[in-house]
Amino acid sequence: MNILITGGTIFASRFTAEYFRNNGHNVYVLNRGNNIQSPNVIHIKGDRHNLGGALKKHHFDAVLDITAYTCDDVKSLIEGLGTFDNYIFLSSSAVYPETLKQPFNERQKCGVNCYWGDYGTNKLAAEKYVIENIAHSYIIRPPYLYGPMNNLYREAFVFECAENDLPFYVPKDGKMSLQFFHIRDMCRFIEILLDRKPAEQIYNVGNAEIVDINEWVRLCYEVLNKRPEIKYVDGSVPQRSYFPFFDYPYILDVAKQNDLMSDTMPLFGGLRESYEWYKNNREAIRKKPLLDYINQNLNCC
């Protein structure tokens, strides 16, 4: 297939571009050219909001919109395209209000989530545009994506603590639920959508395997053959100042995904892959001052 992928230089979009390239497709990436491009993809240099005729001459079997955040992002791209057959929008589980009963399912009414704010409402507005204006389109809603090329300071933060034999500070009792989805599994699921063209348009995606914070930290340390010294922090300390996730447990119902793709990467295996990538790409991580806060406010207590 001829596949257009928005972005193509950082984490989800870069992994997706390389995945489909490695599987024999002609991969085009649309970005401004500010970062190093993956080898053997076709770079279309441009801004999705000012495309001119850059895409009009092309026909794409699939457009994978990995980097759109707003309705205008989607609208600008669609108006700048020539012809295409299928469109897939990477949305987010942030479209579910935190007040809904969990696990969240695709039939529930979406709306404002107070933890995610504009990010969630903008994704929801983009979804609405997709549903109303783009035939042969799919929307996928992941929880936390992880795996090789993840430049966010999530598992990388735990790996750094493990490498340096540091204790790990966990909010409250560490029993907050976390749900993940390996970036390769996301690409596999996109392949299935393009191949089978199911009737359903919106899919929650993610591991059926749910872990709590304690287990996630232990698995990250276990990748390095270490055991964490876990220290618990009471709720009076702002969680995001020393821990990479919001104080917000949520779980997605992924039954519809499982009907199409029942096997997903076990979390430990995925974390092991993440660490192998991290060891050789430390400079790519967008670090946050979590350790600074810990050293100044928690280690001394």
Tab-separated table of C-alpha atoms in Angstrom:
chain	number	residue	atom	x	y	z
A	1	MET	CA	0.000	0.000	0.000
A	2	ASN	CA	0.867	3.658	-0.297
A	3	ILE	CA	0.483	4.961	3.260
A	4	LEU	CA	0.666	8.539	4.509
A	5	ILE	CA	1.613	8.975	8.176
A	6	THR	CA	1.476	12.357	9.859
A	7	GLY	CA	4.584	13.113	11.882
A	8	GLY	CA	6.974	10.231	11.498
A	9	THR	CA	9.863	11.480	13.595
A	10	ILE	CA	8.889	10.983	17.268
A	11	PHE	CA	7.623	7.946	19.245
A	12	ALA	CA	4.188	6.784	18.039
A	13	SER	CA	4.358	8.244	14.552
A	14	ARG	CA	8.007	7.252	13.979
A	15	PHE	CA	7.463	3.685	15.188
A	16	THR	CA	4.354	3.437	12.997
A	17	ALA	CA	6.228	4.692	9.939
A	18	GLU	CA	9.063	2.213	10.437
A	19	TYR	CA	6.668	-0.648	11.207
A	20	PHE	CA	4.769	-0.257	7.941
A	21	ARG	CA	7.964	0.413	5.986
A	22	ASN	CA	9.471	-2.810	7.367
A	23	ASN	CA	6.329	-4.667	6.311
A	24	GLY	CA	6.884	-3.712	2.679
A	25	HIS	CA	4.623	-0.697	2.224
A	26	ASN	CA	5.482	2.610	0.566
A	27	VAL	CA	5.473	4.979	3.530
A	28	TYR	CA	5.169	8.736	3.155
A	29	VAL	CA	5.637	10.950	6.216
A	30	LEU	CA	4.310	14.488	6.492
A	31	ASN	CA	6.243	16.790	8.811
A	32	ARG	CA	8.043	20.137	8.865
A	33	GLY	CA	11.492	18.579	8.571
A	34	ASN	CA	12.730	19.748	11.955
A	35	ASN	CA	13.849	16.285	13.103
A	36	ILE	CA	15.863	13.422	11.629
A	37	GLN	CA	13.788	11.311	9.249
A	38	SER	CA	13.624	7.532	9.321
A	39	PRO	CA	15.519	5.819	6.489
A	40	ASN	CA	13.647	4.523	3.455
A	41	VAL	CA	10.501	6.563	3.944
A	42	ILE	CA	9.360	9.304	1.575
A	43	HIS	CA	9.447	12.660	3.323
A	44	ILE	CA	6.861	15.258	2.331
A	45	LYS	CA	7.996	18.464	3.962
A	46	GLY	CA	5.097	20.638	4.990
A	47	ASP	CA	2.754	21.963	7.648
A	48	ARG	CA	-0.654	20.309	7.746
A	49	HIS	CA	-2.220	23.751	8.162
A	50	ASN	CA	-0.558	25.157	5.041
A	51	LEU	CA	-0.259	22.301	2.564
A	52	GLY	CA	-0.891	24.067	-0.692
A	53	GLY	CA	-0.738	21.380	-3.354
A	54	ALA	CA	1.874	19.192	-1.658
A	55	LEU	CA	-0.467	16.212	-1.302
A	56	LYS	CA	-2.953	16.724	-4.124
A	57	LYS	CA	-0.982	14.709	-6.680
A	58	HIS	CA	-0.833	11.608	-4.465
A	59	HIS	CA	-3.307	8.795	-3.959
A	60	PHE	CA	-3.002	7.008	-0.605
A	61	ASP	CA	-4.474	3.639	0.229
A	62	ALA	CA	-4.422	4.700	3.874
A	63	VAL	CA	-3.879	7.889	5.859
A	64	LEU	CA	-2.748	7.274	9.446
A	65	ASP	CA	-3.245	10.497	11.367
A	66	ILE	CA	-1.104	9.927	14.429
A	67	THR	CA	-0.380	13.549	15.357
A	68	ALA	CA	-3.728	15.384	15.134
A	69	TYR	CA	-4.940	16.959	18.378
A	70	THR	CA	-7.800	19.195	17.271
A	71	CYS	CA	-10.676	19.312	14.833
A	72	ASP	CA	-8.791	21.935	12.824
A	73	ASP	CA	-5.779	19.617	12.590
A	74	VAL	CA	-7.934	16.952	10.948
A	75	LYS	CA	-9.899	19.376	8.769
A	76	SER	CA	-6.742	21.035	7.405
A	77	LEU	CA	-5.213	17.699	6.485
A	78	ILE	CA	-8.354	16.359	4.805
A	79	GLU	CA	-8.786	19.536	2.768
A	80	GLY	CA	-5.160	19.319	1.640
A	81	LEU	CA	-5.271	15.688	0.547
A	82	GLY	CA	-5.865	14.344	-2.929
A	83	THR	CA	-7.630	10.985	-3.067
A	84	PHE	CA	-7.392	8.332	-0.365
A	85	ASP	CA	-9.208	5.146	0.557
A	86	ASN	CA	-8.989	4.794	4.348
A	87	TYR	CA	-8.344	7.166	7.235
A	88	ILE	CA	-7.386	6.190	10.793
A	89	PHE	CA	-7.344	8.748	13.604
A	90	LEU	CA	-5.341	8.164	16.771
A	91	SER	CA	-7.569	9.573	19.476
A	92	SER	CA	-7.306	9.011	23.228
A	93	SER	CA	-9.061	7.529	26.228
A	94	ALA	CA	-9.079	11.121	27.556
A	95	VAL	CA	-12.439	11.554	25.781
A	96	TYR	CA	-14.189	9.638	28.592
A	97	PRO	CA	-15.329	11.742	31.578
A	98	GLU	CA	-13.745	10.477	34.778
A	99	THR	CA	-17.212	10.283	36.349
A	100	LEU	CA	-18.344	7.439	34.073
A	101	LYS	CA	-18.520	3.862	35.287
A	102	GLN	CA	-15.374	1.879	34.509
A	103	PRO	CA	-14.165	0.065	32.527
A	104	PHE	CA	-14.977	2.677	29.880
A	105	ASN	CA	-16.617	1.286	26.752
A	106	GLU	CA	-17.240	2.771	23.316
A	107	ARG	CA	-21.003	3.076	23.901
A	108	GLN	CA	-20.643	5.522	26.772
A	109	LYS	CA	-21.240	9.231	26.227
A	110	CYS	CA	-17.975	11.127	25.942
A	111	GLY	CA	-17.269	14.588	27.311
A	112	VAL	CA	-15.022	16.660	29.542
A	113	ASN	CA	-12.478	14.845	31.700
A	114	CYS	CA	-11.223	17.135	34.451
A	115	TYR	CA	-7.769	15.498	34.501
A	116	TRP	CA	-7.107	15.842	30.777
A	117	GLY	CA	-8.969	19.100	30.131
A	118	ASP	CA	-8.652	20.586	26.640
A	119	TYR	CA	-6.595	17.650	25.402
A	120	GLY	CA	-9.590	15.338	25.760
A	121	THR	CA	-12.232	17.780	24.488
A	122	ASN	CA	-10.088	18.676	21.468
A	123	LYS	CA	-9.642	14.988	20.618
A	124	LEU	CA	-13.399	14.522	20.950
A	125	ALA	CA	-14.111	17.414	18.583
A	126	ALA	CA	-11.674	15.887	16.098
A	127	GLU	CA	-13.469	12.536	16.414
A	128	LYS	CA	-16.788	14.245	15.643
A	129	TYR	CA	-15.350	15.743	12.461
A	130	VAL	CA	-13.976	12.353	11.396
A	131	ILE	CA	-17.306	10.595	11.939
A	132	GLU	CA	-19.326	13.264	10.126
A	133	ASN	CA	-17.014	13.964	7.193
A	134	ILE	CA	-14.727	11.036	6.358
A	135	ALA	CA	-15.987	7.832	4.827
A	136	HIS	CA	-14.037	4.620	5.497
A	137	SER	CA	-12.542	5.959	8.718
A	138	TYR	CA	-11.645	4.455	12.078
A	139	ILE	CA	-10.952	5.950	15.486
A	140	ILE	CA	-8.760	4.233	18.067
A	141	ARG	CA	-8.616	5.214	21.741
A	142	PRO	CA	-5.539	3.906	23.586
A	143	PRO	CA	-4.597	4.154	27.253
A	144	TYR	CA	-0.879	4.802	27.982
A	145	LEU	CA	1.230	3.844	24.965
A	146	TYR	CA	4.682	2.435	25.675
A	147	GLY	CA	7.509	0.601	23.979
A	148	PRO	CA	10.606	1.392	21.906
A	149	MET	CA	10.952	5.038	20.833
A	150	ASN	CA	8.864	6.305	23.765
A	151	ASN	CA	10.553	9.607	24.535
A	152	LEU	CA	8.231	10.455	27.450
A	153	TYR	CA	9.670	10.266	30.961
A	154	ARG	CA	7.549	7.341	32.126
A	155	GLU	CA	9.176	3.900	32.055
A	156	ALA	CA	12.441	5.742	31.321
A	157	PHE	CA	12.158	7.409	34.737
A	158	VAL	CA	11.762	4.066	36.498
A	159	PHE	CA	14.661	2.565	34.512
A	160	GLU	CA	16.857	5.504	35.539
A	161	CYS	CA	16.011	4.983	39.200
A	162	ALA	CA	16.681	1.247	38.879
A	163	GLU	CA	20.043	1.775	37.175
A	164	ASN	CA	21.166	4.006	40.007
A	165	ASP	CA	19.801	1.748	42.768
A	166	LEU	CA	17.488	4.481	43.970
A	167	PRO	CA	14.369	3.869	46.020
A	168	PHE	CA	11.166	4.499	44.116
A	169	TYR	CA	8.534	6.825	45.518
A	170	VAL	CA	4.978	5.654	44.938
A	171	PRO	CA	1.792	7.648	45.589
A	172	LYS	CA	-0.419	6.538	48.483
A	173	ASP	CA	-0.563	2.733	48.678
A	174	GLY	CA	0.524	2.127	45.090
A	175	LYS	CA	-2.718	0.381	44.200
A	176	MET	CA	-3.862	2.815	41.508
A	177	SER	CA	-4.622	0.905	38.296
A	178	LEU	CA	-2.612	1.430	35.115
A	179	GLN	CA	-3.377	0.130	31.631
A	180	PHE	CA	-0.850	0.108	28.800
A	181	PHE	CA	-0.679	-0.710	25.102
A	182	HIS	CA	2.501	-1.592	23.258
A	183	ILE	CA	3.130	0.601	20.240
A	184	ARG	CA	3.676	-2.464	18.027
A	185	ASP	CA	0.292	-3.829	19.036
A	186	MET	CA	-1.239	-0.516	17.988
A	187	CYS	CA	0.348	-0.909	14.542
A	188	ARG	CA	-0.832	-4.521	14.331
A	189	PHE	CA	-4.360	-3.420	15.121
A	190	ILE	CA	-4.223	-0.721	12.434
A	191	GLU	CA	-3.158	-3.421	9.974
A	192	ILE	CA	-6.171	-5.507	10.956
A	193	LEU	CA	-8.546	-2.577	10.470
A	194	LEU	CA	-7.150	-1.895	7.009
A	195	ASP	CA	-7.290	-5.554	6.059
A	196	ARG	CA	-10.659	-6.613	7.450
A	197	LYS	CA	-12.531	-3.293	7.294
A	198	PRO	CA	-14.909	-4.122	10.179
A	199	ALA	CA	-18.256	-2.364	10.469
A	200	GLU	CA	-17.532	-0.798	13.857
A	201	GLN	CA	-15.824	2.596	13.607
A	202	ILE	CA	-14.538	3.328	17.142
A	203	TYR	CA	-12.275	1.034	19.164
A	204	ASN	CA	-10.792	1.151	22.616
A	205	VAL	CA	-7.385	-0.487	22.425
A	206	GLY	CA	-5.103	-1.711	25.192
A	207	ASN	CA	-3.870	-4.696	27.152
A	208	ALA	CA	-6.498	-6.758	28.893
A	209	GLU	CA	-3.783	-7.093	31.574
A	210	ILE	CA	-4.260	-4.389	34.226
A	211	VAL	CA	-1.533	-3.656	36.774
A	212	ASP	CA	-1.258	-1.348	39.729
A	213	ILE	CA	1.603	1.084	40.301
A	214	ASN	CA	3.435	-1.317	42.609
A	215	GLU	CA	3.457	-4.059	39.978
A	216	TRP	CA	4.485	-1.693	37.172
A	217	VAL	CA	7.459	-0.429	39.174
A	218	ARG	CA	8.490	-3.979	40.129
A	219	LEU	CA	8.347	-5.080	36.496
A	220	CYS	CA	10.482	-2.131	35.378
A	221	TYR	CA	13.121	-2.956	38.013
A	222	GLU	CA	12.897	-6.658	37.182
A	223	VAL	CA	13.936	-5.846	33.598
A	224	LEU	CA	17.282	-4.860	35.158
A	225	ASN	CA	17.250	-7.905	37.479
A	226	LYS	CA	16.668	-5.657	40.469
A	227	ARG	CA	14.068	-5.281	43.197
A	228	PRO	CA	12.823	-1.805	44.074
A	229	GLU	CA	12.799	-0.325	47.531
A	230	ILE	CA	9.330	1.198	47.370
A	231	LYS	CA	8.554	4.194	49.536
A	232	TYR	CA	5.005	5.435	49.865
A	233	VAL	CA	4.067	9.108	49.743
A	234	ASP	CA	0.858	10.405	51.278
A	235	GLY	CA	-1.740	12.228	49.240
A	236	SER	CA	-0.781	15.682	50.490
A	237	VAL	CA	2.208	15.731	48.112
A	238	PRO	CA	1.340	16.651	44.488
A	239	GLN	CA	1.637	13.339	42.647
A	240	ARG	CA	2.924	14.721	39.356
A	241	SER	CA	5.859	16.402	41.099
A	242	TYR	CA	7.550	13.036	41.733
A	243	PHE	CA	5.582	10.458	39.703
A	244	PRO	CA	4.928	10.391	35.931
A	245	PHE	CA	1.164	9.733	35.893
A	246	PHE	CA	-1.909	11.641	37.047
A	247	ASP	CA	-3.687	10.622	40.241
A	248	TYR	CA	-6.358	9.057	38.089
A	249	PRO	CA	-6.957	5.308	37.730
A	250	TYR	CA	-8.842	4.290	34.632
A	251	ILE	CA	-9.507	1.087	32.719
A	252	LEU	CA	-10.736	0.588	29.154
A	253	ASP	CA	-13.012	-2.218	28.051
A	254	VAL	CA	-11.125	-3.686	25.075
A	255	ALA	CA	-13.564	-6.478	24.194
A	256	LYS	CA	-14.155	-5.115	20.678
A	257	GLN	CA	-10.419	-5.012	20.040
A	258	ASN	CA	-10.041	-8.554	21.354
A	259	ASP	CA	-12.642	-9.789	18.877
A	260	LEU	CA	-10.224	-8.766	16.125
A	261	MET	CA	-6.860	-9.150	17.893
A	262	SER	CA	-6.856	-11.174	21.076
A	263	ASP	CA	-3.097	-11.482	21.626
A	264	THR	CA	-1.083	-8.531	22.910
A	265	MET	CA	2.483	-8.116	24.102
A	266	PRO	CA	2.884	-9.164	27.779
A	267	LEU	CA	3.850	-6.108	29.797
A	268	PHE	CA	7.170	-7.488	31.038
A	269	GLY	CA	8.283	-8.334	27.502
A	270	GLY	CA	7.290	-4.899	26.293
A	271	LEU	CA	9.158	-3.190	29.104
A	272	ARG	CA	12.241	-5.250	28.301
A	273	GLU	CA	12.083	-3.969	24.708
A	274	SER	CA	11.616	-0.441	26.039
A	275	TYR	CA	14.746	-0.700	28.142
A	276	GLU	CA	16.845	-2.019	25.257
A	277	TRP	CA	15.849	1.033	23.232
A	278	TYR	CA	16.315	3.395	26.180
A	279	LYS	CA	19.894	2.248	26.807
A	280	ASN	CA	20.937	3.474	23.366
A	281	ASN	CA	18.712	6.550	23.114
A	282	ARG	CA	18.892	8.309	26.462
A	283	GLU	CA	19.330	11.682	24.806
A	284	ALA	CA	15.898	11.337	23.166
A	285	ILE	CA	14.022	11.278	26.496
A	286	ARG	CA	12.106	14.424	27.451
A	287	LYS	CA	13.162	14.442	31.073
A	288	LYS	CA	11.235	16.183	33.831
A	289	PRO	CA	12.634	17.331	37.184
A	290	LEU	CA	11.075	14.458	39.139
A	291	LEU	CA	14.364	13.395	40.726
A	292	ASP	CA	15.155	16.995	41.656
A	293	TYR	CA	11.869	17.213	43.524
A	294	ILE	CA	12.482	13.870	45.206
A	295	ASN	CA	15.990	14.861	46.317
A	296	GLN	CA	14.846	18.216	47.634
A	297	ASN	CA	11.569	17.192	49.259
A	298	LEU	CA	11.324	13.435	49.849
A	299	ASN	CA	14.797	11.957	50.371
A	300	CYS	CA	15.346	14.287	53.281
A	301	CYS	CA	12.222	13.124	55.129
